[in-house]
Coordinates of C-alpha atoms and ligand atoms in Angstrom, one line a residue:
X1 CA -21.6 1.5 -5.2
X2 CA -18.3 0.5 -7.0
X3 CA -18.5 -0.2 -10.7
X4 CA -16.9 -3.6 -11.5
X5 CA -13.9 -3.4 -13.8
X6 CA -12.9 -6.3 -16.0
X7 CA -9.5 -5.9 -17.6
X8 CA -8.0 -8.2 -20.2
X9 CA -4.2 -8.6 -20.0
X10 CA -3.1 -9.5 -23.5
X11 CA 0.5 -10.0 -22.3
X12 CA 3.1 -10.3 -25.1
X13 CA 0.4 -11.4 -27.6
X14 CA -1.0 -9.8 -30.7
X15 CA 0.8 -7.9 -33.5
X16 CA -0.9 -4.6 -34.3
X17 CA -3.0 -6.3 -37.1
X18 CA -3.9 -9.2 -34.9
X19 CA -4.8 -6.7 -32.1
X20 CA -7.2 -4.9 -34.4
X21 CA -8.9 -8.1 -35.3
X22 CA -9.2 -9.2 -31.7
X23 CA -10.6 -5.8 -30.6
X24 CA -13.1 -6.0 -33.4
X25 CA -14.1 -9.5 -32.4
X26 CA -14.6 -8.5 -28.7
X27 CA -16.3 -5.1 -29.1
X28 CA -19.8 -6.5 -29.9
X29 CA -19.4 -9.3 -27.2
X30 CA -18.9 -6.8 -24.4
X31 CA -21.4 -4.3 -25.6
X32 CA -24.2 -3.7 -23.2
X33 CA -22.3 -4.7 -20.0
X34 CA -22.7 -2.6 -16.9
X35 CA -19.1 -3.2 -16.1
X36 CA -16.2 -1.1 -17.0
X37 CA -14.1 -3.0 -19.6
X38 CA -10.4 -2.4 -20.3
X39 CA -8.1 -3.9 -22.9
X40 CA -4.5 -3.9 -21.5
X41 CA -2.4 -4.4 -24.5
X42 CA 1.3 -4.4 -25.6
X43 CA 2.6 -0.8 -26.0
X44 CA 3.0 -1.3 -29.8
X45 CA -0.7 -2.1 -30.0
X46 CA -2.1 0.8 -27.9
X47 CA -2.7 3.2 -30.9
X48 CA -4.4 0.6 -33.0
X49 CA -6.6 -0.6 -30.2
X50 CA -7.6 2.9 -29.1
X51 CA -8.6 3.5 -32.7
X52 CA -10.6 0.3 -32.8
X53 CA -12.6 1.0 -29.6
X54 CA -13.4 4.6 -30.5
X55 CA -17.1 5.3 -30.0
X56 CA -17.4 2.4 -27.4
X57 CA -17.1 2.6 -23.6
X58 CA -14.1 0.3 -23.7
X59 CA -10.9 1.8 -22.2
X60 CA -7.3 0.9 -23.2
X61 CA -4.4 0.3 -20.9
X62 CA -0.7 -0.5 -21.1
X63 CA 1.0 -3.4 -19.4
X64 CA 4.0 -1.5 -17.9
X65 CA 5.7 1.9 -17.8
X66 CA 9.2 3.0 -16.7
X67 CA 9.3 5.4 -13.7
X68 CA 11.4 8.1 -15.4
X69 CA 9.8 10.8 -17.6
X70 CA 12.1 10.3 -20.6
X71 CA 15.7 9.8 -21.6
X72 CA 18.3 7.1 -22.2
X73 CA 16.3 4.1 -21.1
X74 CA 16.4 2.0 -24.3
X75 CA 13.4 -0.1 -24.8
X76 CA 11.2 1.4 -22.1
X77 CA 7.8 3.1 -22.4
X78 CA 6.9 6.3 -20.4
X79 CA 3.6 7.2 -18.9
X80 CA 3.4 10.2 -21.2
X81 CA 3.8 7.9 -24.2
X82 CA 0.9 5.6 -23.1
X83 CA -1.3 8.6 -22.3
X84 CA -0.6 10.4 -25.6
X85 CA -1.4 7.2 -27.4
X86 CA -4.8 7.2 -25.7
X87 CA -4.3 4.7 -22.8
X88 CA -6.1 5.4 -19.5
X89 CA -4.8 2.5 -17.4
X90 CA -1.6 0.6 -16.8
X91 CA -0.9 -2.7 -15.2
X92 CA 1.9 -2.4 -12.7
X93 CA 3.8 -5.0 -10.7
X94 CA 2.4 -8.1 -12.6
X95 CA 4.0 -11.2 -11.2
X96 CA 5.6 -12.0 -14.6
X97 CA 7.4 -8.7 -14.5
X98 CA 8.5 -9.3 -10.9
X99 CA 9.8 -12.7 -11.8
X100 CA 11.3 -12.4 -15.3
X101 CA 12.3 -8.7 -15.2
X102 CA 13.3 -8.6 -11.5
X103 CA 11.0 -5.7 -10.6
X104 CA 11.1 -4.9 -6.9
X105 CA 8.4 -3.5 -4.7
X106 CA 10.4 -0.3 -4.7
X107 CA 10.5 -0.1 -8.5
X108 CA 6.7 -0.7 -8.5
X109 CA 6.2 2.1 -6.0
X110 CA 8.1 4.5 -8.2
X111 CA 6.0 3.4 -11.2
X112 CA 2.7 3.8 -9.3
X113 CA 3.7 7.3 -8.2
X114 CA 4.7 8.2 -11.8
X115 CA 1.5 6.8 -13.3
X116 CA -0.6 8.7 -10.8
X117 CA 1.4 11.9 -11.2
X118 CA 0.7 11.7 -15.0
X119 CA -3.0 10.7 -14.7
X120 CA -2.8 7.0 -15.7
X121 CA -4.7 4.7 -13.4
X122 CA -2.6 1.9 -12.1
X123 CA -3.9 -1.6 -11.9
X124 CA -1.5 -2.7 -9.1
X125 CA -0.9 -6.4 -9.0
X126 CA 0.0 -8.4 -5.9
X127 CA 0.0 -12.1 -5.1
X128 CA 1.6 -15.0 -3.3
X129 CA 3.4 -18.1 -4.5
X130 CA 2.2 -21.6 -3.7
X131 CA 5.0 -21.9 -1.2
X132 CA 3.9 -18.7 0.6
X133 CA 0.3 -19.9 0.7
X134 CA 1.4 -23.2 2.2
X135 CA 3.6 -21.4 4.7
X136 CA 0.5 -19.5 5.8
X137 CA 1.9 -16.1 5.0
X138 CA -0.4 -15.1 2.2
X139 CA -2.0 -12.1 3.9
X140 CA 1.3 -10.9 5.4
X141 CA 3.0 -11.0 2.0
X142 CA 0.2 -9.2 0.2
X143 CA 0.1 -6.5 2.9
X144 CA 3.8 -6.0 2.5
X145 CA 3.6 -5.7 -1.3
X146 CA 0.8 -3.2 -1.1
X147 CA 2.3 -1.1 1.7
X148 CA 5.5 -0.7 -0.2
X149 CA 3.8 0.0 -3.6
X150 CA 1.6 2.7 -2.0
X151 CA 4.4 4.6 -0.2
X152 CA 3.7 8.3 -0.9
X153 CA 0.3 7.7 -2.5
X154 CA -2.4 10.0 -1.1
X155 CA -5.9 8.9 -0.1
X156 CA -7.3 10.8 -3.0
X157 CA -5.0 9.0 -5.4
X158 CA -5.7 5.6 -3.9
X159 CA -9.4 6.0 -4.3
X160 CA -9.0 6.0 -8.1
X161 CA -6.7 3.0 -8.2
X162 CA -7.4 -0.6 -8.9
X163 CA -5.6 -3.4 -7.0
X164 CA -5.5 -6.9 -8.6
X165 CA -5.0 -9.8 -6.3
X166 CA -3.4 -12.5 -8.4
X167 CA -2.2 -15.6 -6.7
X168 CA 0.9 -16.7 -8.7
X169 CA -0.1 -20.3 -8.6
X170 CA -3.4 -19.5 -10.3
X171 CA -2.0 -17.4 -13.2
X172 CA -2.1 -19.3 -16.5
X173 CA -2.4 -22.6 -14.8
X174 CA -6.1 -23.3 -15.1
X175 CA -6.1 -23.5 -11.3
X176 CA -8.4 -20.8 -10.0
X177 CA -8.5 -19.8 -6.3
X178 CA -11.7 -20.9 -4.7
X179 CA -14.3 -18.1 -4.3
X180 CA -13.6 -18.2 -0.5
X181 CA -9.8 -17.9 -1.0
X182 CA -10.2 -15.0 -3.4
X183 CA -12.7 -13.1 -1.3
X184 CA -10.7 -13.7 1.9
X185 CA -7.6 -12.0 0.4
X186 CA -9.6 -9.2 -1.4
X187 CA -11.3 -8.5 1.9
X188 CA -7.9 -8.3 3.7
X189 CA -6.7 -5.9 1.0
X190 CA -9.7 -3.6 1.7
X191 CA -9.0 -3.8 5.5
X192 CA -5.4 -2.7 4.8
X193 CA -6.6 0.2 2.7
X194 CA -9.0 1.2 5.5
X195 CA -6.1 1.1 8.0
X196 CA -3.9 3.2 5.7
X197 CA -6.4 5.7 4.3
X198 CA -9.7 5.3 6.1
X199 CA -13.2 4.0 5.3
X200 CA -13.9 6.4 2.3
X201 CA -10.9 5.2 0.4
X202 CA -11.6 1.5 1.3
X203 CA -15.1 1.9 0.0
X204 CA -13.9 3.5 -3.3
X205 CA -10.9 1.5 -4.3
X206 CA -11.6 -1.4 -6.7
X207 CA -10.1 -4.7 -6.0
X208 CA -9.9 -7.4 -8.7
X209 CA -9.2 -11.1 -8.6
X210 CA -7.0 -12.6 -11.3
X211 CA -5.9 -16.1 -12.0
X212 CA -7.5 -18.4 -14.5
X213 CA -10.8 -16.5 -14.6
X214 CA -13.0 -17.9 -17.4
X215 CA -16.5 -17.8 -18.7
X216 CA -17.6 -20.5 -16.2
X217 CA -16.2 -19.1 -12.9
X218 CA -16.3 -15.3 -13.5
X219 CA -19.9 -14.7 -12.3
X220 CA -19.4 -16.4 -8.9
X221 CA -16.0 -14.7 -8.2
X222 CA -17.3 -11.3 -9.2
X223 CA -20.4 -11.7 -7.0
X224 CA -18.3 -11.5 -3.8
X225 CA -18.6 -8.4 -1.7
X226 CA -15.0 -7.4 -2.0
X227 CA -14.2 -8.6 -5.5
X228 CA -14.9 -5.7 -8.0
X229 CA -14.1 -7.6 -11.2
X230 CA -11.1 -9.4 -12.6
X231 CA -7.8 -9.2 -14.4
X232 CA -8.0 -11.8 -17.1
X233 CA -5.1 -13.3 -19.1
X234 CA -5.8 -16.3 -21.3
X235 CA -9.6 -15.8 -21.6
X236 CA -9.1 -12.2 -22.7
X237 CA -7.7 -13.4 -26.0
X238 CA -10.8 -15.1 -27.2
X239 CA -14.5 -14.8 -27.5
X240 CA -14.9 -16.1 -23.9
X241 CA -13.9 -12.6 -22.7
X242 CA -17.4 -11.5 -23.7
X243 CA -19.0 -13.7 -21.0
X244 CA -16.3 -12.8 -18.5
X245 CA -16.8 -9.0 -19.1
X246 CA -20.5 -9.2 -18.9
X247 CA -20.6 -11.5 -15.8
Ligands
PEP301 C1 -2.8 -12.5 -15.7 O1 -1.8 -12.7 -16.3 O2 -3.0 -11.4 -15.2 C2 -3.8 -13.6 -15.5 C3 -4.7 -13.5 -14.6 O3 -3.7 -14.6 -16.4 P1 -4.7 -15.9 -16.6 O4 -6.1 -15.3 -16.6 O5 -4.3 -16.5 -17.9 O6 -4.5 -16.8 -15.4

């Protein structure tokens, strides 16, 4: 039985002092949930949020890493830096990074390999644009993104990973995929994982839906057989996250 995982993606929001206040607001609201809860926060906030959640079951994640260990990569954050600050997860391949920072599937593959090598759990994002959905190539696109991102990843490593299906047209738009649309793609991802790694890995890997998840739609989305929780943007920055994380 897979444990559901609900991760907040704070994006480029919250100064360290605001992050502390938000963590303190959310901690009592997610207490008692059976789900695993993760706050994925800006790198500058990781230490503060790790300190704030100490003594709870909440985990902390970053929102990106670079694929090199260290060196002359001004402005980047390494896997070791996040780990040493207390993070356990890292979001990789978010559509905003693909779009604004021109991350390629090959870059994301290198980041996934680096995170796994170091012991950070990747939350690997994939998702189609509205045009791709209208062209009928959603599943082909997602399969390609995941196949490239997982090059060189072993079955044992894949079992620990999280994949977030996030249709780009649903992110931050208030337009959620229907439960059927979300389940269809999450199921297709599990089928792909079975093809690549076998049934054991397909049963173990957790697949989230992300895209305008809120307190009203979370329970129905997360009740689907292949949806093991959500990656949550806007609603993770307010008290609504309590209801989402406990759905
Ligand atoms: C996200 O950015 O990962 C996301 C799902 O955002 P939102 O919930 O705001 O659509």
